[in-house]
């Protein structure tokens, strides 16, 4: 009798372990069936030719990424693996999403990154100034943190400007920011460029768990640049010009609403430009941002049509003026939150 009970217990154990095994196998299968055939890190078409680098407002995050890719031949593979993991996580949220990276909103199962909850990122701001104007005020720094919080939580007042075509995909990314520290350094350098020299002189503070933002004059009319997930820890973070930081104090219109940092933090959390840095065929790997032929500038009228669809010119990941960009989409939310998954590159920031 005892033997029989033991036997049944063992059998039951076997059954439960079989049941446990199944989802794991399914996950492994999903991981293997991820289609990576369209993966690329950057297309060069607007990099060196002055055409798209209109008014020097070209995105130097991509230029910086190209430099890092040249310096480190393992970075491409790292970013490929991060992308594969992102797609694998999103594919699990719904069968309807299979092959549609970023569309964490199409199915009945919520994105698995939902249960991570609200992510609060501590921010260390390093102000490097060559004159008193560049030594921006505490009020200006606080204004940027407030803009980040409003924009990433979809609490920005201009979100209500979103045309009805896109209103249903405006997303609260459930990422927020707190000011963890301000460091100030006087330095004779007047233009820091985009080669991370400022980070070498003033290394980041605990980059695994902290967003580092260097506020210094970059030069060449460059607003800011970010490092994508997967890059070296020693240069992780965002660099931005003092007059494009925050929405009060020493700020320059039309980039005076703090949206440069919103855009760069989007890159820092693995969002790409909505036109995919290429023509209609190139993609940002987000399903609910319509394909576009290139960046939009200024304050485009609605609808602006490219690639047979309306451009989401009001998305933070386009190149429009600060007061003409006011939303992330739910697909972007799903995508960026995968970086906080336990297998993601910014897992250490998850609560
Ligand atoms: N293209 C800029 C850069 O990375 C960022 C775009 C910011 N756009 C804005 N409206 N603030 O250099
Ligand atoms: Zn950019
Ligand atoms: Ca898209």
mmCIF file of C-alpha atoms and ligand atoms in Angstrom:
data_model
loop_
_atom_site.group_PDB
_atom_site.id
_atom_site.type_symbol
_atom_site.label_atom_id
_atom_site.label_comp_id
_atom_site.label_asym_id
_atom_site.label_seq_id
_atom_site.Cartn_x
_atom_site.Cartn_y
_atom_site.Cartn_z
ATOM 1 C CA UNK A 1 0.000 0.000 0.000
ATOM 2 C CA UNK A 2 2.746 2.359 0.989
ATOM 3 C CA UNK A 3 4.540 1.497 -2.232
ATOM 4 C CA UNK A 4 1.415 2.254 -4.249
ATOM 5 C CA UNK A 5 1.011 5.680 -2.631
ATOM 6 C CA UNK A 6 4.675 6.394 -3.211
ATOM 7 C CA UNK A 7 4.270 5.269 -6.785
ATOM 8 C CA UNK A 8 1.231 7.483 -7.270
ATOM 9 C CA UNK A 9 3.015 10.388 -5.676
ATOM 10 C CA UNK A 10 5.930 9.877 -8.015
ATOM 11 C CA UNK A 11 3.543 9.645 -10.947
ATOM 12 C CA UNK A 12 1.816 12.849 -9.836
ATOM 13 C CA UNK A 13 5.192 14.522 -9.558
ATOM 14 C CA UNK A 14 6.007 13.349 -13.028
ATOM 15 C CA UNK A 15 2.752 14.776 -14.333
ATOM 16 C CA UNK A 16 3.140 18.144 -12.664
ATOM 17 C CA UNK A 17 6.706 18.406 -13.839
ATOM 18 C CA UNK A 18 5.538 17.551 -17.333
ATOM 19 C CA UNK A 19 2.971 20.324 -17.087
ATOM 20 C CA UNK A 20 5.647 22.707 -15.923
ATOM 21 C CA UNK A 21 7.882 21.674 -18.734
ATOM 22 C CA UNK A 22 5.421 22.502 -21.424
ATOM 23 C CA UNK A 23 5.360 26.301 -21.254
ATOM 24 C CA UNK A 24 9.132 26.273 -21.097
ATOM 25 C CA UNK A 25 9.282 24.273 -24.303
ATOM 26 C CA UNK A 26 6.793 26.603 -25.927
ATOM 27 C CA UNK A 27 8.926 29.553 -24.892
ATOM 28 C CA UNK A 28 12.033 27.955 -26.282
ATOM 29 C CA UNK A 29 10.169 27.330 -29.507
ATOM 30 C CA UNK A 30 9.011 30.945 -29.646
ATOM 31 C CA UNK A 31 12.588 32.042 -29.122
ATOM 32 C CA UNK A 32 13.775 29.916 -31.991
ATOM 33 C CA UNK A 33 10.981 30.947 -34.346
ATOM 34 C CA UNK A 34 11.737 34.662 -34.021
ATOM 35 C CA UNK A 35 12.274 36.095 -37.469
ATOM 36 C CA UNK A 36 15.402 38.233 -37.503
ATOM 37 C CA UNK A 37 15.733 38.485 -41.270
ATOM 38 C CA UNK A 38 14.920 42.206 -41.325
ATOM 39 C CA UNK A 39 17.381 43.100 -38.582
ATOM 40 C CA UNK A 40 19.879 45.881 -39.167
ATOM 41 C CA UNK A 41 21.417 48.419 -36.821
ATOM 42 C CA UNK A 42 21.742 51.427 -38.994
ATOM 43 C CA UNK A 43 21.382 52.451 -42.596
ATOM 44 C CA UNK A 44 23.781 55.147 -43.609
ATOM 45 C CA UNK A 45 21.677 56.995 -46.076
ATOM 46 C CA UNK A 46 21.417 60.215 -44.089
ATOM 47 C CA UNK A 47 24.673 59.951 -42.235
ATOM 48 C CA UNK A 48 27.285 61.635 -44.332
ATOM 49 C CA UNK A 49 25.215 63.411 -46.959
ATOM 50 C CA UNK A 50 24.242 66.853 -45.871
ATOM 51 C CA UNK A 51 20.725 66.554 -47.269
ATOM 52 C CA UNK A 52 19.001 64.910 -44.344
ATOM 53 C CA UNK A 53 21.375 66.539 -41.902
ATOM 54 C CA UNK A 54 19.164 69.581 -42.342
ATOM 55 C CA UNK A 55 20.222 72.467 -40.117
ATOM 56 C CA UNK A 56 22.608 70.129 -38.324
ATOM 57 C CA UNK A 57 19.561 68.486 -36.750
ATOM 58 C CA UNK A 58 20.610 65.037 -37.892
ATOM 59 C CA UNK A 59 20.499 62.469 -35.135
ATOM 60 C CA UNK A 60 23.947 61.984 -33.751
ATOM 61 C CA UNK A 61 22.827 58.968 -31.748
ATOM 62 C CA UNK A 62 23.108 57.024 -34.999
ATOM 63 C CA UNK A 63 26.456 58.543 -35.872
ATOM 64 C CA UNK A 64 27.741 57.715 -32.411
ATOM 65 C CA UNK A 65 26.399 54.178 -32.790
ATOM 66 C CA UNK A 66 28.260 53.766 -36.080
ATOM 67 C CA UNK A 67 31.483 54.788 -34.361
ATOM 68 C CA UNK A 68 30.899 52.313 -31.507
ATOM 69 C CA UNK A 69 30.152 49.533 -34.018
ATOM 70 C CA UNK A 70 33.466 50.218 -35.743
ATOM 71 C CA UNK A 71 35.358 50.259 -32.450
ATOM 72 C CA UNK A 72 33.847 47.052 -31.080
ATOM 73 C CA UNK A 73 33.165 44.168 -33.443
ATOM 74 C CA UNK A 74 31.139 42.375 -30.764
ATOM 75 C CA UNK A 75 28.596 45.199 -30.425
ATOM 76 C CA UNK A 76 26.622 44.232 -33.524
ATOM 77 C CA UNK A 77 26.128 40.704 -32.177
ATOM 78 C CA UNK A 78 25.169 42.122 -28.778
ATOM 79 C CA UNK A 79 22.512 44.363 -30.317
ATOM 80 C CA UNK A 80 21.292 41.482 -32.467
ATOM 81 C CA UNK A 81 20.833 39.355 -29.352
ATOM 82 C CA UNK A 82 19.027 42.202 -27.556
ATOM 83 C CA UNK A 83 16.686 42.557 -30.539
ATOM 84 C CA UNK A 84 16.076 38.822 -30.700
ATOM 85 C CA UNK A 85 15.246 38.767 -27.014
ATOM 86 C CA UNK A 86 12.890 41.744 -27.435
ATOM 87 C CA UNK A 87 11.059 39.982 -30.261
ATOM 88 C CA UNK A 88 10.911 36.731 -28.355
ATOM 89 C CA UNK A 89 9.357 38.468 -25.328
ATOM 90 C CA UNK A 90 6.813 40.327 -27.460
ATOM 91 C CA UNK A 91 5.911 37.203 -29.440
ATOM 92 C CA UNK A 92 4.849 35.554 -26.168
ATOM 93 C CA UNK A 93 2.269 38.252 -25.494
ATOM 94 C CA UNK A 94 -0.013 37.057 -28.254
ATOM 95 C CA UNK A 95 -0.095 34.676 -31.172
ATOM 96 C CA UNK A 96 -1.597 37.505 -33.194
ATOM 97 C CA UNK A 97 1.680 39.312 -32.769
ATOM 98 C CA UNK A 98 3.822 36.618 -34.296
ATOM 99 C CA UNK A 99 6.132 38.195 -36.814
ATOM 100 C CA UNK A 100 4.961 41.658 -35.873
ATOM 101 C CA UNK A 101 7.600 42.929 -33.513
ATOM 102 C CA UNK A 102 6.478 45.675 -31.231
ATOM 103 C CA UNK A 103 2.780 45.042 -31.515
ATOM 104 C CA UNK A 104 2.264 44.163 -27.900
ATOM 105 C CA UNK A 105 -1.236 45.535 -28.173
ATOM 106 C CA UNK A 106 -2.863 43.336 -30.775
ATOM 107 C CA UNK A 107 -3.795 40.233 -28.828
ATOM 108 C CA UNK A 108 -5.707 39.074 -25.819
ATOM 109 C CA UNK A 109 -2.680 38.306 -23.672
ATOM 110 C CA UNK A 110 -1.123 41.413 -22.157
ATOM 111 C CA UNK A 111 2.565 42.034 -22.866
ATOM 112 C CA UNK A 112 4.655 40.032 -20.367
ATOM 113 C CA UNK A 113 6.495 43.221 -19.456
ATOM 114 C CA UNK A 114 3.287 44.577 -17.877
ATOM 115 C CA UNK A 115 3.918 42.720 -14.641
ATOM 116 C CA UNK A 116 7.228 44.528 -14.191
ATOM 117 C CA UNK A 117 5.176 47.484 -12.958
ATOM 118 C CA UNK A 118 6.265 51.094 -12.877
ATOM 119 C CA UNK A 119 9.992 51.516 -13.437
ATOM 120 C CA UNK A 120 11.587 54.471 -11.664
ATOM 121 C CA UNK A 121 14.957 55.490 -13.060
ATOM 122 C CA UNK A 122 17.308 57.624 -10.942
ATOM 123 C CA UNK A 123 18.988 60.342 -12.980
ATOM 124 C CA UNK A 124 22.403 61.882 -12.365
ATOM 125 C CA UNK A 125 22.932 65.147 -14.234
ATOM 126 C CA UNK A 126 26.512 66.230 -14.919
ATOM 127 C CA UNK A 127 26.741 69.882 -15.951
ATOM 128 C CA UNK A 128 29.993 70.760 -17.714
ATOM 129 C CA UNK A 129 30.206 74.477 -18.459
ATOM 130 C CA UNK A 130 32.633 76.883 -20.086
ATOM 131 C CA UNK A 131 30.624 79.984 -19.144
ATOM 132 C CA UNK A 132 28.043 80.929 -16.540
ATOM 133 C CA UNK A 133 25.124 80.575 -18.972
ATOM 134 C CA UNK A 134 25.980 76.914 -19.531
ATOM 135 C CA UNK A 135 26.030 76.372 -15.775
ATOM 136 C CA UNK A 136 22.269 75.933 -15.841
ATOM 137 C CA UNK A 137 20.080 76.463 -12.797
ATOM 138 C CA UNK A 138 18.615 73.848 -10.494
ATOM 139 C CA UNK A 139 15.194 75.008 -11.724
ATOM 140 C CA UNK A 140 16.160 74.196 -15.315
ATOM 141 C CA UNK A 141 17.369 70.732 -14.282
ATOM 142 C CA UNK A 142 14.156 70.071 -12.371
ATOM 143 C CA UNK A 143 12.113 71.202 -15.368
ATOM 144 C CA UNK A 144 13.730 68.498 -17.517
ATOM 145 C CA UNK A 145 12.920 65.781 -14.973
ATOM 146 C CA UNK A 146 9.325 67.047 -14.923
ATOM 147 C CA UNK A 147 9.136 66.925 -18.744
ATOM 148 C CA UNK A 148 10.505 63.364 -18.772
ATOM 149 C CA UNK A 149 7.914 62.288 -16.222
ATOM 150 C CA UNK A 150 5.049 63.955 -18.046
ATOM 151 C CA UNK A 151 6.092 62.571 -21.444
ATOM 152 C CA UNK A 152 6.857 58.992 -20.388
ATOM 153 C CA UNK A 153 3.652 58.808 -18.308
ATOM 154 C CA UNK A 154 1.538 60.437 -21.058
ATOM 155 C CA UNK A 155 0.636 63.232 -18.664
ATOM 156 C CA UNK A 156 1.875 65.984 -20.981
ATOM 157 C CA UNK A 157 -0.900 68.495 -21.624
ATOM 158 C CA UNK A 158 -0.314 68.535 -25.394
ATOM 159 C CA UNK A 159 -1.069 64.794 -25.705
ATOM 160 C CA UNK A 160 -4.635 65.965 -26.308
ATOM 161 C CA UNK A 161 -3.498 67.388 -29.664
ATOM 162 C CA UNK A 162 -3.114 63.841 -31.003
ATOM 163 C CA UNK A 163 -5.250 63.337 -34.131
ATOM 164 C CA UNK A 164 -8.000 60.769 -33.682
ATOM 165 C CA UNK A 165 -6.219 58.432 -36.107
ATOM 166 C CA UNK A 166 -3.525 57.911 -33.471
ATOM 167 C CA UNK A 167 -5.329 58.791 -30.226
ATOM 168 C CA UNK A 168 -5.993 55.162 -29.313
ATOM 169 C CA UNK A 169 -2.305 54.241 -29.343
ATOM 170 C CA UNK A 170 -1.002 57.065 -27.136
ATOM 171 C CA UNK A 171 0.766 55.206 -24.341
ATOM 172 C CA UNK A 172 1.785 55.698 -20.744
ATOM 173 C CA UNK A 173 5.104 53.839 -20.770
ATOM 174 C CA UNK A 174 5.041 53.437 -16.987
ATOM 175 C CA UNK A 175 8.601 54.657 -16.731
ATOM 176 C CA UNK A 176 9.378 57.584 -14.471
ATOM 177 C CA UNK A 177 12.435 59.503 -13.328
ATOM 178 C CA UNK A 178 13.831 60.991 -10.132
ATOM 179 C CA UNK A 179 16.742 63.366 -9.803
ATOM 180 C CA UNK A 180 19.425 61.458 -7.889
ATOM 181 C CA UNK A 181 22.234 63.963 -8.096
ATOM 182 C CA UNK A 182 23.776 66.962 -9.852
ATOM 183 C CA UNK A 183 27.511 67.290 -10.519
ATOM 184 C CA UNK A 184 28.954 70.555 -11.821
ATOM 185 C CA UNK A 185 32.339 71.050 -13.466
ATOM 186 C CA UNK A 186 33.898 74.121 -14.997
ATOM 187 C CA UNK A 187 35.949 73.249 -18.079
ATOM 188 C CA UNK A 188 37.655 75.377 -20.722
ATOM 189 C CA UNK A 189 36.347 73.158 -23.533
ATOM 190 C CA UNK A 190 33.647 75.032 -25.433
ATOM 191 C CA UNK A 191 32.529 72.271 -27.860
ATOM 192 C CA UNK A 192 32.586 68.611 -26.826
ATOM 193 C CA UNK A 193 31.585 66.932 -30.091
ATOM 194 C CA UNK A 194 29.959 63.492 -30.237
ATOM 195 C CA UNK A 195 32.919 61.209 -29.528
ATOM 196 C CA UNK A 196 32.128 60.784 -25.816
ATOM 197 C CA UNK A 197 35.099 62.906 -24.665
ATOM 198 C CA UNK A 198 32.955 64.454 -21.924
ATOM 199 C CA UNK A 199 32.145 60.987 -20.551
ATOM 200 C CA UNK A 200 35.850 60.136 -20.469
ATOM 201 C CA UNK A 201 36.587 63.178 -18.337
ATOM 202 C CA UNK A 202 33.558 62.776 -16.109
ATOM 203 C CA UNK A 203 32.700 59.051 -16.019
ATOM 204 C CA UNK A 204 29.101 57.997 -15.349
ATOM 205 C CA UNK A 205 27.843 57.255 -11.868
ATOM 206 C CA UNK A 206 26.594 53.635 -11.414
ATOM 207 C CA UNK A 207 25.396 53.346 -15.048
ATOM 208 C CA UNK A 208 23.791 49.919 -14.532
ATOM 209 C CA UNK A 209 21.140 51.447 -12.301
ATOM 210 C CA UNK A 210 21.340 55.162 -13.114
ATOM 211 C CA UNK A 211 20.593 57.220 -16.196
ATOM 212 C CA UNK A 212 23.522 59.600 -16.650
ATOM 213 C CA UNK A 213 22.903 62.838 -18.527
ATOM 214 C CA UNK A 214 25.830 65.078 -19.428
ATOM 215 C CA UNK A 215 24.754 68.662 -20.118
ATOM 216 C CA UNK A 216 27.414 70.401 -22.178
ATOM 217 C CA UNK A 217 27.743 72.267 -25.432
ATOM 218 C CA UNK A 218 28.228 69.700 -28.207
ATOM 219 C CA UNK A 219 28.735 72.173 -31.049
ATOM 220 C CA UNK A 220 27.752 72.064 -34.707
ATOM 221 C CA UNK A 221 24.103 72.755 -33.891
ATOM 222 C CA UNK A 222 23.783 69.261 -32.398
ATOM 223 C CA UNK A 223 21.032 68.966 -29.839
ATOM 224 C CA UNK A 224 21.950 65.714 -28.169
ATOM 225 C CA UNK A 225 22.840 62.069 -28.583
ATOM 226 C CA UNK A 226 22.247 58.820 -26.734
ATOM 227 C CA UNK A 227 23.836 55.404 -26.424
ATOM 228 C CA UNK A 228 21.612 52.420 -27.228
ATOM 229 C CA UNK A 229 21.364 49.442 -24.847
ATOM 230 C CA UNK A 230 24.274 47.030 -25.328
ATOM 231 C CA UNK A 231 26.983 49.680 -25.556
ATOM 232 C CA UNK A 232 29.897 50.082 -23.128
ATOM 233 C CA UNK A 233 28.937 50.895 -19.519
ATOM 234 C CA UNK A 234 31.640 53.577 -19.349
ATOM 235 C CA UNK A 235 29.790 55.665 -21.950
ATOM 236 C CA UNK A 236 26.190 54.730 -21.165
ATOM 237 C CA UNK A 237 23.739 57.623 -21.069
ATOM 238 C CA UNK A 238 22.699 60.793 -22.849
ATOM 239 C CA UNK A 239 24.562 63.987 -23.804
ATOM 240 C CA UNK A 240 22.585 67.171 -24.458
ATOM 241 C CA UNK A 241 23.326 70.847 -25.021
ATOM 242 C CA UNK A 242 22.463 73.151 -22.094
ATOM 243 C CA UNK A 243 20.070 75.207 -24.249
ATOM 244 C CA UNK A 244 18.109 72.081 -25.265
ATOM 245 C CA UNK A 245 17.705 70.829 -21.711
ATOM 246 C CA UNK A 246 14.498 71.452 -19.754
ATOM 247 C CA UNK A 247 11.873 74.067 -20.579
ATOM 248 C CA UNK A 248 12.949 77.047 -18.517
ATOM 249 C CA UNK A 249 16.097 79.161 -18.143
ATOM 250 C CA UNK A 250 18.770 78.985 -20.862
ATOM 251 C CA UNK A 251 16.688 77.301 -23.601
ATOM 252 C CA UNK A 252 16.495 77.879 -27.375
ATOM 253 C CA UNK A 253 13.272 77.719 -29.385
ATOM 254 C CA UNK A 254 12.022 75.626 -31.121
ATOM 255 C CA UNK A 255 13.815 73.034 -28.992
ATOM 256 C CA UNK A 256 12.890 74.622 -25.685
ATOM 257 C CA UNK A 257 10.341 72.153 -24.308
ATOM 258 C CA UNK A 258 12.693 69.431 -23.089
ATOM 259 C CA UNK A 259 11.766 66.999 -25.864
ATOM 260 C CA UNK A 260 15.355 66.453 -26.995
ATOM 261 C CA UNK A 261 15.971 64.481 -23.813
ATOM 262 C CA UNK A 262 12.640 62.647 -24.187
ATOM 263 C CA UNK A 263 13.792 61.610 -27.682
ATOM 264 C CA UNK A 264 17.287 60.612 -26.537
ATOM 265 C CA UNK A 265 15.982 58.632 -23.563
ATOM 266 C CA UNK A 266 13.776 56.838 -26.111
ATOM 267 C CA UNK A 267 16.995 55.720 -27.862
ATOM 268 C CA UNK A 268 18.580 54.873 -24.493
ATOM 269 C CA UNK A 269 15.612 52.508 -23.979
ATOM 270 C CA UNK A 270 16.116 51.007 -27.462
ATOM 271 C CA UNK A 271 13.567 52.963 -29.492
ATOM 272 C CA UNK A 272 14.545 53.773 -33.050
ATOM 273 C CA UNK A 273 13.491 56.671 -35.248
ATOM 274 C CA UNK A 274 9.987 56.060 -36.538
ATOM 275 C CA UNK A 275 11.190 56.079 -40.171
ATOM 276 C CA UNK A 276 13.719 53.331 -39.313
ATOM 277 C CA UNK A 277 16.646 55.430 -40.558
ATOM 278 C CA UNK A 278 15.848 54.406 -44.107
ATOM 279 C CA UNK A 279 13.205 54.530 -46.765
ATOM 280 C CA UNK A 280 9.714 52.989 -46.703
ATOM 281 C CA UNK A 281 11.040 49.424 -46.431
ATOM 282 C CA UNK A 282 13.139 50.217 -43.379
ATOM 283 C CA UNK A 283 11.360 49.810 -40.078
ATOM 284 C CA UNK A 284 11.562 50.879 -36.457
ATOM 285 C CA UNK A 285 10.402 47.378 -35.404
ATOM 286 C CA UNK A 286 7.206 48.834 -33.959
ATOM 287 C CA UNK A 287 3.938 47.843 -35.632
ATOM 288 C CA UNK A 288 1.728 50.798 -34.672
ATOM 289 C CA UNK A 289 4.051 53.549 -35.924
ATOM 290 C CA UNK A 290 3.300 53.839 -39.644
ATOM 291 C CA UNK A 291 6.184 53.372 -42.037
ATOM 292 C CA UNK A 292 7.771 56.615 -43.227
ATOM 293 C CA UNK A 293 10.202 57.631 -45.926
ATOM 294 C CA UNK A 294 12.376 59.863 -43.755
ATOM 295 C CA UNK A 295 12.375 62.341 -40.879
ATOM 296 C CA UNK A 296 9.880 65.185 -40.616
ATOM 297 C CA UNK A 297 11.054 68.629 -39.523
ATOM 298 C CA UNK A 298 9.432 71.731 -38.137
ATOM 299 C CA UNK A 299 5.750 71.469 -37.403
ATOM 300 C CA UNK A 300 4.131 69.427 -40.180
ATOM 301 C CA UNK A 301 0.464 69.766 -40.948
ATOM 302 C CA UNK A 302 -1.783 66.769 -40.477
ATOM 303 C CA UNK A 303 -2.031 64.530 -42.381
ATOM 304 C CA UNK A 304 1.496 64.197 -43.748
ATOM 305 C CA UNK A 305 1.481 61.150 -46.005
ATOM 306 C CA UNK A 306 4.446 58.958 -46.914
ATOM 307 C CA UNK A 307 4.721 55.273 -47.820
ATOM 308 C CA UNK A 308 0.934 55.206 -48.351
ATOM 309 C CA UNK A 309 0.165 55.985 -44.716
ATOM 310 C CA UNK A 310 -0.032 58.969 -42.418
ATOM 311 C CA UNK A 311 3.269 59.756 -40.702
ATOM 312 C CA UNK A 312 3.150 59.889 -36.922
ATOM 313 C CA UNK A 313 4.975 63.228 -37.012
ATOM 314 C CA UNK A 314 3.917 63.946 -33.444
ATOM 315 C CA UNK A 315 5.869 60.974 -32.132
ATOM 316 C CA UNK A 316 8.863 61.773 -29.909
ATOM 317 C CA UNK A 317 11.026 59.626 -32.183
ATOM 318 C CA UNK A 318 10.534 61.858 -35.223
ATOM 319 C CA UNK A 319 12.555 65.084 -35.790
ATOM 320 C CA UNK A 320 9.785 67.650 -35.429
ATOM 321 C CA UNK A 321 9.919 70.719 -33.181
ATOM 322 C CA UNK A 322 9.496 70.286 -29.451
ATOM 323 C CA UNK A 323 5.968 71.672 -29.372
ATOM 324 C CA UNK A 324 4.926 69.428 -32.274
ATOM 325 C CA UNK A 325 5.922 66.075 -30.736
ATOM 326 C CA UNK A 326 3.830 64.741 -27.879
ATOM 327 C CA UNK A 327 3.435 60.969 -27.837
ATOM 328 C CA UNK A 328 4.909 57.487 -27.604
ATOM 329 C CA UNK A 329 2.784 54.672 -29.033
ATOM 330 C CA UNK A 330 1.723 51.508 -27.232
ATOM 331 C CA UNK A 331 3.970 49.482 -29.538
ATOM 332 C CA UNK A 332 6.900 51.656 -28.489
ATOM 333 C CA UNK A 333 5.903 51.157 -24.868
ATOM 334 C CA UNK A 334 5.946 47.366 -25.272
ATOM 335 C CA UNK A 335 9.279 47.501 -27.058
ATOM 336 C CA UNK A 336 11.059 49.789 -24.611
ATOM 337 C CA UNK A 337 9.809 47.856 -21.592
ATOM 338 C CA UNK A 338 11.481 44.661 -22.783
ATOM 339 C CA UNK A 339 14.828 46.212 -21.812
ATOM 340 C CA UNK A 340 13.690 45.909 -18.165
ATOM 341 C CA UNK A 341 12.792 42.196 -18.418
ATOM 342 C CA UNK A 342 15.024 39.886 -16.371
ATOM 343 C CA UNK A 343 16.714 38.879 -19.627
ATOM 344 C CA UNK A 344 16.905 42.487 -20.854
ATOM 345 C CA UNK A 345 19.893 44.846 -21.007
ATOM 346 C CA UNK A 346 18.508 47.191 -18.358
ATOM 347 C CA UNK A 347 17.071 44.556 -16.014
ATOM 348 C CA UNK A 348 18.944 46.136 -13.088
ATOM 349 C CA UNK A 349 16.594 49.145 -13.317
ATOM 350 C CA UNK A 350 13.419 47.107 -12.825
ATOM 351 C CA UNK A 351 11.846 47.322 -9.360
HETATM 352 N N1 LIG B 1 17.898 64.944 -33.907
HETATM 353 C C1 LIG B 1 18.222 65.322 -32.551
HETATM 354 C C2 LIG B 1 19.539 64.729 -32.200
HETATM 355 O O1 LIG B 1 19.620 63.632 -31.707
HETATM 356 C C3 LIG B 1 17.183 64.916 -31.603
HETATM 357 C C4 LIG B 1 15.872 65.329 -32.063
HETATM 358 C C5 LIG B 1 15.240 66.056 -30.992
HETATM 359 N N2 LIG B 1 14.096 66.720 -31.488
HETATM 360 C C6 LIG B 1 13.546 67.687 -30.834
HETATM 361 N N3 LIG B 1 12.469 68.223 -31.298
HETATM 362 N N4 LIG B 1 14.016 68.099 -29.708
HETATM 363 O O2 LIG B 1 20.542 65.387 -32.410
HETATM 364 ZN ZN1 LIG B 2 17.453 60.331 -32.619
HETATM 365 CA CA1 LIG B 3 6.702 51.142 -37.551
#
